[in-house]
């Protein structure tokens, strides 16, 4: 990720958009501190999707720790199919 000051970002917006579309992430800074991060629109959706999937796996793990099966798993599966 590159850092770029606000004033420079305003002057080079088209170039920065092209770089973001190519996969880069850009932090826009004010007085040396990041205030905005430029990422491709699809990247934001992917990040949110990863968070949802991670949470789903966490919840499945909790459920799994609460379930205990007694007996032969193959027999249980066959009984469930009939």
PDB file of N, CA and C in Angstrom:
ATOM      1  N   UNK A   1       0.852  -1.166   0.000  1.00  0.00           N
ATOM      2  CA  UNK A   1       0.000   0.000   0.000  1.00  0.00           C
ATOM      3  C   UNK A   1       0.900   1.232   0.000  1.00  0.00           C
ATOM      4  N   UNK A   2       0.524   2.195  -0.826  1.00  0.00           N
ATOM      5  CA  UNK A   2       1.291   3.435  -0.853  1.00  0.00           C
ATOM      6  C   UNK A   2       0.521   4.522  -0.114  1.00  0.00           C
ATOM      7  N   UNK A   3       1.234   5.476   0.417  1.00  0.00           N
ATOM      8  CA  UNK A   3       0.636   6.632   1.086  1.00  0.00           C
ATOM      9  C   UNK A   3       0.819   7.842   0.185  1.00  0.00           C
ATOM     10  N   UNK A   4      -0.238   8.655   0.105  1.00  0.00           N
ATOM     11  CA  UNK A   4      -0.173   9.849  -0.733  1.00  0.00           C
ATOM     12  C   UNK A   4      -0.952  10.969  -0.041  1.00  0.00           C
ATOM     13  N   UNK A   5      -0.386  12.178   0.004  1.00  0.00           N
ATOM     14  CA  UNK A   5      -1.074  13.301   0.637  1.00  0.00           C
ATOM     15  C   UNK A   5      -2.348  13.695  -0.135  1.00  0.00           C
ATOM     16  N   UNK A   6      -3.304  14.269   0.573  1.00  0.00           N
ATOM     17  CA  UNK A   6      -4.580  14.669  -0.023  1.00  0.00           C
ATOM     18  C   UNK A   6      -4.373  15.559  -1.238  1.00  0.00           C
ATOM     19  N   UNK A   7      -3.541  16.590  -1.122  1.00  0.00           N
ATOM     20  CA  UNK A   7      -3.352  17.538  -2.235  1.00  0.00           C
ATOM     21  C   UNK A   7      -2.833  16.821  -3.480  1.00  0.00           C
ATOM     22  N   UNK A   8      -1.897  15.905  -3.292  1.00  0.00           N
ATOM     23  CA  UNK A   8      -1.358  15.164  -4.428  1.00  0.00           C
ATOM     24  C   UNK A   8      -2.402  14.203  -4.994  1.00  0.00           C
ATOM     25  N   UNK A   9      -3.204  13.598  -4.115  1.00  0.00           N
ATOM     26  CA  UNK A   9      -4.254  12.681  -4.565  1.00  0.00           C
ATOM     27  C   UNK A   9      -5.269  13.404  -5.438  1.00  0.00           C
ATOM     28  N   UNK A  10      -5.594  14.660  -5.072  1.00  0.00           N
ATOM     29  CA  UNK A  10      -6.546  15.433  -5.887  1.00  0.00           C
ATOM     30  C   UNK A  10      -5.995  15.648  -7.290  1.00  0.00           C
ATOM     31  N   UNK A  11      -4.714  15.913  -7.393  1.00  0.00           N
ATOM     32  CA  UNK A  11      -4.103  16.185  -8.696  1.00  0.00           C
ATOM     33  C   UNK A  11      -3.907  14.925  -9.532  1.00  0.00           C
ATOM     34  N   UNK A  12      -3.830  13.770  -8.891  1.00  0.00           N
ATOM     35  CA  UNK A  12      -3.521  12.525  -9.606  1.00  0.00           C
ATOM     36  C   UNK A  12      -4.649  11.500  -9.497  1.00  0.00           C
ATOM     37  N   UNK A  13      -5.884  11.958  -9.310  1.00  0.00           N
ATOM     38  CA  UNK A  13      -6.996  11.046  -9.047  1.00  0.00           C
ATOM     39  C   UNK A  13      -7.174   9.988 -10.137  1.00  0.00           C
ATOM     40  N   UNK A  14      -7.138  10.390 -11.390  1.00  0.00           N
ATOM     41  CA  UNK A  14      -7.319   9.415 -12.470  1.00  0.00           C
ATOM     42  C   UNK A  14      -6.248   8.332 -12.430  1.00  0.00           C
ATOM     43  N   UNK A  15      -5.014   8.724 -12.204  1.00  0.00           N
ATOM     44  CA  UNK A  15      -3.919   7.752 -12.107  1.00  0.00           C
ATOM     45  C   UNK A  15      -4.118   6.817 -10.929  1.00  0.00           C
ATOM     46  N   UNK A  16      -4.545   7.375  -9.790  1.00  0.00           N
ATOM     47  CA  UNK A  16      -4.746   6.557  -8.598  1.00  0.00           C
ATOM     48  C   UNK A  16      -5.880   5.556  -8.805  1.00  0.00           C
ATOM     49  N   UNK A  17      -6.935   5.988  -9.468  1.00  0.00           N
ATOM     50  CA  UNK A  17      -8.046   5.077  -9.755  1.00  0.00           C
ATOM     51  C   UNK A  17      -7.575   3.921 -10.631  1.00  0.00           C
ATOM     52  N   UNK A  18      -6.763   4.214 -11.620  1.00  0.00           N
ATOM     53  CA  UNK A  18      -6.234   3.162 -12.492  1.00  0.00           C
ATOM     54  C   UNK A  18      -5.386   2.174 -11.686  1.00  0.00           C
ATOM     55  N   UNK A  19      -4.600   2.674 -10.770  1.00  0.00           N
ATOM     56  CA  UNK A  19      -3.754   1.802  -9.949  1.00  0.00           C
ATOM     57  C   UNK A  19      -4.600   0.924  -9.029  1.00  0.00           C
ATOM     58  N   UNK A  20      -5.658   1.507  -8.484  1.00  0.00           N
ATOM     59  CA  UNK A  20      -6.559   0.749  -7.614  1.00  0.00           C
ATOM     60  C   UNK A  20      -7.266  -0.339  -8.422  1.00  0.00           C
ATOM     61  N   UNK A  21      -7.689   0.002  -9.626  1.00  0.00           N
ATOM     62  CA  UNK A  21      -8.335  -0.994 -10.486  1.00  0.00           C
ATOM     63  C   UNK A  21      -7.379  -2.141 -10.817  1.00  0.00           C
ATOM     64  N   UNK A  22      -6.101  -1.849 -10.831  1.00  0.00           N
ATOM     65  CA  UNK A  22      -5.081  -2.867 -11.112  1.00  0.00           C
ATOM     66  C   UNK A  22      -4.749  -3.702  -9.872  1.00  0.00           C
ATOM     67  N   UNK A  23      -5.366  -3.377  -8.729  1.00  0.00           N
ATOM     68  CA  UNK A  23      -5.184  -4.193  -7.535  1.00  0.00           C
ATOM     69  C   UNK A  23      -4.446  -3.546  -6.381  1.00  0.00           C
ATOM     70  N   UNK A  24      -3.937  -2.346  -6.554  1.00  0.00           N
ATOM     71  CA  UNK A  24      -3.228  -1.682  -5.457  1.00  0.00           C
ATOM     72  C   UNK A  24      -4.206  -1.091  -4.456  1.00  0.00           C
ATOM     73  N   UNK A  25      -3.740  -0.922  -3.247  1.00  0.00           N
ATOM     74  CA  UNK A  25      -4.471  -0.166  -2.237  1.00  0.00           C
ATOM     75  C   UNK A  25      -3.673   1.095  -1.953  1.00  0.00           C
ATOM     76  N   UNK A  26      -4.381   2.205  -1.797  1.00  0.00           N
ATOM     77  CA  UNK A  26      -3.718   3.493  -1.605  1.00  0.00           C
ATOM     78  C   UNK A  26      -4.308   4.176  -0.375  1.00  0.00           C
ATOM     79  N   UNK A  27      -3.435   4.628   0.517  1.00  0.00           N
ATOM     80  CA  UNK A  27      -3.871   5.384   1.686  1.00  0.00           C
ATOM     81  C   UNK A  27      -3.664   6.863   1.392  1.00  0.00           C
ATOM     82  N   UNK A  28      -4.713   7.641   1.550  1.00  0.00           N
ATOM     83  CA  UNK A  28      -4.619   9.094   1.391  1.00  0.00           C
ATOM     84  C   UNK A  28      -4.391   9.666   2.789  1.00  0.00           C
ATOM     85  N   UNK A  29      -3.359  10.503   2.895  1.00  0.00           N
ATOM     86  CA  UNK A  29      -2.970  11.004   4.210  1.00  0.00           C
ATOM     87  C   UNK A  29      -3.201  12.508   4.352  1.00  0.00           C
ATOM     88  N   UNK A  30      -3.400  12.907   5.588  1.00  0.00           N
ATOM     89  CA  UNK A  30      -3.461  14.329   5.943  1.00  0.00           C
ATOM     90  C   UNK A  30      -2.493  14.516   7.096  1.00  0.00           C
ATOM     91  N   UNK A  31      -1.525  15.384   6.899  1.00  0.00           N
ATOM     92  CA  UNK A  31      -0.466  15.624   7.890  1.00  0.00           C
ATOM     93  C   UNK A  31       0.236  14.320   8.281  1.00  0.00           C
ATOM     94  N   UNK A  32       0.412  13.451   7.276  1.00  0.00           N
ATOM     95  CA  UNK A  32       1.151  12.218   7.487  1.00  0.00           C
ATOM     96  C   UNK A  32       0.361  11.060   8.078  1.00  0.00           C
ATOM     97  N   UNK A  33      -0.917  11.296   8.408  1.00  0.00           N
ATOM     98  CA  UNK A  33      -1.736  10.228   8.999  1.00  0.00           C
ATOM     99  C   UNK A  33      -2.799   9.789   7.999  1.00  0.00           C
ATOM    100  N   UNK A  34      -2.965   8.473   7.809  1.00  0.00           N
ATOM    101  CA  UNK A  34      -3.973   7.974   6.861  1.00  0.00           C
ATOM    102  C   UNK A  34      -5.380   8.395   7.286  1.00  0.00           C
ATOM    103  N   UNK A  35      -6.149   8.916   6.333  1.00  0.00           N
ATOM    104  CA  UNK A  35      -7.538   9.304   6.608  1.00  0.00           C
ATOM    105  C   UNK A  35      -8.517   8.568   5.700  1.00  0.00           C
ATOM    106  N   UNK A  36      -8.038   8.104   4.557  1.00  0.00           N
ATOM    107  CA  UNK A  36      -8.887   7.401   3.599  1.00  0.00           C
ATOM    108  C   UNK A  36      -8.068   6.296   2.950  1.00  0.00           C
ATOM    109  N   UNK A  37      -8.727   5.179   2.671  1.00  0.00           N
ATOM    110  CA  UNK A  37      -8.057   4.096   1.952  1.00  0.00           C
ATOM    111  C   UNK A  37      -8.827   3.858   0.665  1.00  0.00           C
ATOM    112  N   UNK A  38      -8.124   3.879  -0.458  1.00  0.00           N
ATOM    113  CA  UNK A  38      -8.740   3.611  -1.753  1.00  0.00           C
ATOM    114  C   UNK A  38      -8.533   2.141  -2.088  1.00  0.00           C
ATOM    115  N   UNK A  39      -9.636   1.428  -2.300  1.00  0.00           N
ATOM    116  CA  UNK A  39      -9.594   0.024  -2.709  1.00  0.00           C
ATOM    117  C   UNK A  39     -10.633  -0.182  -3.793  1.00  0.00           C
ATOM    118  N   UNK A  40     -10.449  -1.201  -4.606  1.00  0.00           N
ATOM    119  CA  UNK A  40     -11.419  -1.507  -5.652  1.00  0.00           C
ATOM    120  C   UNK A  40     -12.755  -1.875  -5.006  1.00  0.00           C
ATOM    121  N   UNK A  41     -13.844  -1.522  -5.660  1.00  0.00           N
ATOM    122  CA  UNK A  41     -15.179  -1.781  -5.115  1.00  0.00           C
ATOM    123  C   UNK A  41     -15.374  -3.262  -4.821  1.00  0.00           C
ATOM    124  N   UNK A  42     -14.898  -4.143  -5.675  1.00  0.00           N
ATOM    125  CA  UNK A  42     -15.015  -5.573  -5.440  1.00  0.00           C
ATOM    126  C   UNK A  42     -14.247  -6.024  -4.220  1.00  0.00           C
ATOM    127  N   UNK A  43     -13.156  -5.355  -3.897  1.00  0.00           N
ATOM    128  CA  UNK A  43     -12.345  -5.722  -2.739  1.00  0.00           C
ATOM    129  C   UNK A  43     -13.107  -5.490  -1.443  1.00  0.00           C
ATOM    130  N   UNK A  44     -13.907  -4.451  -1.397  1.00  0.00           N
ATOM    131  CA  UNK A  44     -14.706  -4.176  -0.203  1.00  0.00           C
ATOM    132  C   UNK A  44     -15.709  -5.295  -0.004  1.00  0.00           C
ATOM    133  N   UNK A  45     -16.376  -5.712  -1.078  1.00  0.00           N
ATOM    134  CA  UNK A  45     -17.340  -6.794  -0.985  1.00  0.00           C
ATOM    135  C   UNK A  45     -16.653  -8.093  -0.570  1.00  0.00           C
ATOM    136  N   UNK A  46     -15.477  -8.355  -1.105  1.00  0.00           N
ATOM    137  CA  UNK A  46     -14.745  -9.569  -0.762  1.00  0.00           C
ATOM    138  C   UNK A  46     -14.355  -9.565   0.709  1.00  0.00           C
ATOM    139  N   UNK A  47     -13.971  -8.418   1.226  1.00  0.00           N
ATOM    140  CA  UNK A  47     -13.598  -8.318   2.633  1.00  0.00           C
ATOM    141  C   UNK A  47     -14.802  -8.604   3.519  1.00  0.00           C
ATOM    142  N   UNK A  48     -15.935  -8.037   3.180  1.00  0.00           N
ATOM    143  CA  UNK A  48     -17.154  -8.284   3.954  1.00  0.00           C
ATOM    144  C   UNK A  48     -17.548  -9.755   3.868  1.00  0.00           C
ATOM    145  N   UNK A  49     -17.407 -10.347   2.688  1.00  0.00           N
ATOM    146  CA  UNK A  49     -17.737 -11.759   2.507  1.00  0.00           C
ATOM    147  C   UNK A  49     -16.824 -12.643   3.354  1.00  0.00           C
ATOM    148  N   UNK A  50     -15.530 -12.334   3.371  1.00  0.00           N
ATOM    149  CA  UNK A  50     -14.602 -13.111   4.197  1.00  0.00           C
ATOM    150  C   UNK A  50     -14.988 -13.032   5.671  1.00  0.00           C
ATOM    151  N   UNK A  51     -15.399 -11.860   6.120  1.00  0.00           N
ATOM    152  CA  UNK A  51     -15.806 -11.697   7.518  1.00  0.00           C
ATOM    153  C   UNK A  51     -17.043 -12.545   7.825  1.00  0.00           C
ATOM    154  N   UNK A  52     -18.013 -12.568   6.901  1.00  0.00           N
ATOM    155  CA  UNK A  52     -19.218 -13.374   7.112  1.00  0.00           C
ATOM    156  C   UNK A  52     -18.888 -14.869   7.140  1.00  0.00           C
ATOM    157  N   UNK A  53     -18.018 -15.310   6.236  1.00  0.00           N
ATOM    158  CA  UNK A  53     -17.632 -16.726   6.195  1.00  0.00           C
ATOM    159  C   UNK A  53     -16.880 -17.102   7.466  1.00  0.00           C
ATOM    160  N   UNK A  54     -15.992 -16.247   7.904  1.00  0.00           N
ATOM    161  CA  UNK A  54     -15.239 -16.504   9.129  1.00  0.00           C
ATOM    162  C   UNK A  54     -16.172 -16.631  10.326  1.00  0.00           C
ATOM    163  N   UNK A  55     -17.148 -15.759  10.413  1.00  0.00           N
ATOM    164  CA  UNK A  55     -18.122 -15.811  11.514  1.00  0.00           C
ATOM    165  C   UNK A  55     -18.961 -17.087  11.432  1.00  0.00           C
ATOM    166  N   UNK A  56     -19.346 -17.495  10.229  1.00  0.00           N
ATOM    167  CA  UNK A  56     -20.121 -18.731  10.064  1.00  0.00           C
ATOM    168  C   UNK A  56     -19.316 -19.935  10.543  1.00  0.00           C
ATOM    169  N   UNK A  57     -18.025 -19.996  10.188  1.00  0.00           N
ATOM    170  CA  UNK A  57     -17.186 -21.100  10.656  1.00  0.00           C
ATOM    171  C   UNK A  57     -17.023 -21.077  12.169  1.00  0.00           C
ATOM    172  N   UNK A  58     -16.925 -19.900  12.732  1.00  0.00           N
ATOM    173  CA  UNK A  58     -16.818 -19.797  14.196  1.00  0.00           C
ATOM    174  C   UNK A  58     -18.069 -20.363  14.850  1.00  0.00           C
ATOM    175  N   UNK A  59     -19.235 -19.997  14.332  1.00  0.00           N
ATOM    176  CA  UNK A  59     -20.490 -20.488  14.891  1.00  0.00           C
ATOM    177  C   UNK A  59     -20.645 -21.994  14.695  1.00  0.00           C
ATOM    178  N   UNK A  60     -20.219 -22.503  13.540  1.00  0.00           N
ATOM    179  CA  UNK A  60     -20.259 -23.945  13.312  1.00  0.00           C
ATOM    180  C   UNK A  60     -19.356 -24.675  14.305  1.00  0.00           C
ATOM    181  N   UNK A  61     -18.210 -24.100  14.576  1.00  0.00           N
ATOM    182  CA  UNK A  61     -17.307 -24.693  15.561  1.00  0.00           C
ATOM    183  C   UNK A  61     -17.948 -24.778  16.936  1.00  0.00           C
ATOM    184  N   UNK A  62     -18.670 -23.724  17.322  1.00  0.00           N
ATOM    185  CA  UNK A  62     -19.374 -23.742  18.606  1.00  0.00           C
ATOM    186  C   UNK A  62     -20.443 -24.827  18.622  1.00  0.00           C
ATOM    187  N   UNK A  63     -21.204 -24.926  17.549  1.00  0.00           N
ATOM    188  CA  UNK A  63     -22.236 -25.962  17.469  1.00  0.00           C
ATOM    189  C   UNK A  63     -21.620 -27.354  17.532  1.00  0.00           C
ATOM    190  N   UNK A  64     -20.527 -27.525  16.810  1.00  0.00           N
ATOM    191  CA  UNK A  64     -19.873 -28.833  16.769  1.00  0.00           C
ATOM    192  C   UNK A  64     -19.397 -29.252  18.154  1.00  0.00           C
ATOM    193  N   UNK A  65     -18.908 -28.310  18.926  1.00  0.00           N
ATOM    194  CA  UNK A  65     -18.407 -28.641  20.263  1.00  0.00           C
ATOM    195  C   UNK A  65     -19.545 -29.035  21.204  1.00  0.00           C
ATOM    196  N   UNK A  66     -20.779 -28.699  20.852  1.00  0.00           N
ATOM    197  CA  UNK A  66     -21.924 -29.016  21.706  1.00  0.00           C
ATOM    198  C   UNK A  66     -22.609 -30.320  21.308  1.00  0.00           C
ATOM    199  N   UNK A  67     -22.249 -30.901  20.159  1.00  0.00           N
ATOM    200  CA  UNK A  67     -22.904 -32.104  19.661  1.00  0.00           C
ATOM    201  C   UNK A  67     -21.990 -33.297  19.876  1.00  0.00           C
ATOM    202  N   UNK A  68     -22.585 -34.367  20.378  1.00  0.00           N
ATOM    203  CA  UNK A  68     -21.811 -35.589  20.557  1.00  0.00           C
ATOM    204  C   UNK A  68     -22.620 -36.746  19.984  1.00  0.00           C
ATOM    205  N   UNK A  69     -22.002 -37.523  19.129  1.00  0.00           N
ATOM    206  CA  UNK A  69     -22.664 -38.670  18.506  1.00  0.00           C
ATOM    207  C   UNK A  69     -22.148 -39.944  19.150  1.00  0.00           C
ATOM    208  N   UNK A  70     -23.082 -40.813  19.482  1.00  0.00           N
ATOM    209  CA  UNK A  70     -22.699 -42.102  20.035  1.00  0.00           C
ATOM    210  C   UNK A  70     -22.980 -43.159  18.985  1.00  0.00           C
ATOM    211  N   UNK A  71     -22.075 -44.084  18.820  1.00  0.00           N
ATOM    212  CA  UNK A  71     -22.283 -45.166  17.878  1.00  0.00           C
ATOM    213  C   UNK A  71     -21.438 -44.999  16.636  1.00  0.00           C
ATOM    214  N   UNK A  72     -21.729 -45.854  15.663  1.00  0.00           N
ATOM    215  CA  UNK A  72     -20.991 -45.888  14.405  1.00  0.00           C
ATOM    216  C   UNK A  72     -21.492 -44.781  13.483  1.00  0.00           C
ATOM    217  N   UNK A  73     -20.601 -43.889  13.046  1.00  0.00           N
ATOM    218  CA  UNK A  73     -21.001 -42.767  12.198  1.00  0.00           C
ATOM    219  C   UNK A  73     -21.591 -43.235  10.876  1.00  0.00           C
ATOM    220  N   UNK A  74     -21.073 -44.310  10.296  1.00  0.00           N
ATOM    221  CA  UNK A  74     -21.606 -44.820   9.038  1.00  0.00           C
ATOM    222  C   UNK A  74     -23.042 -45.313   9.220  1.00  0.00           C
ATOM    223  N   UNK A  75     -23.304 -45.971  10.335  1.00  0.00           N
ATOM    224  CA  UNK A  75     -24.663 -46.462  10.621  1.00  0.00           C
ATOM    225  C   UNK A  75     -25.618 -45.286  10.820  1.00  0.00           C
ATOM    226  N   UNK A  76     -25.141 -44.265  11.515  1.00  0.00           N
ATOM    227  CA  UNK A  76     -25.967 -43.076  11.736  1.00  0.00           C
ATOM    228  C   UNK A  76     -26.294 -42.422  10.404  1.00  0.00           C
ATOM    229  N   UNK A  77     -25.300 -42.319   9.518  1.00  0.00           N
ATOM    230  CA  UNK A  77     -25.513 -41.710   8.208  1.00  0.00           C
ATOM    231  C   UNK A  77     -26.495 -42.549   7.384  1.00  0.00           C
ATOM    232  N   UNK A  78     -26.362 -43.886   7.403  1.00  0.00           N
ATOM    233  CA  UNK A  78     -27.276 -44.746   6.654  1.00  0.00           C
ATOM    234  C   UNK A  78     -28.698 -44.596   7.169  1.00  0.00           C
ATOM    235  N   UNK A  79     -28.858 -44.533   8.493  1.00  0.00           N
ATOM    236  CA  UNK A  79     -30.182 -44.356   9.065  1.00  0.00           C
ATOM    237  C   UNK A  79     -30.791 -43.022   8.655  1.00  0.00           C
ATOM    238  N   UNK A  80     -29.943 -42.017   8.547  1.00  0.00           N
ATOM    239  CA  UNK A  80     -30.434 -40.699   8.137  1.00  0.00           C
ATOM    240  C   UNK A  80     -30.842 -40.651   6.681  1.00  0.00           C
ATOM    241  N   UNK A  81     -30.271 -41.521   5.856  1.00  0.00           N
ATOM    242  CA  UNK A  81     -30.609 -41.552   4.428  1.00  0.00           C
ATOM    243  C   UNK A  81     -31.876 -42.352   4.142  1.00  0.00           C
ATOM    244  N   UNK A  82     -32.275 -43.207   5.068  1.00  0.00           N
ATOM    245  CA  UNK A  82     -33.460 -44.023   4.786  1.00  0.00           C
ATOM    246  C   UNK A  82     -34.731 -43.428   5.319  1.00  0.00           C
TER     247      UNK A  82
END
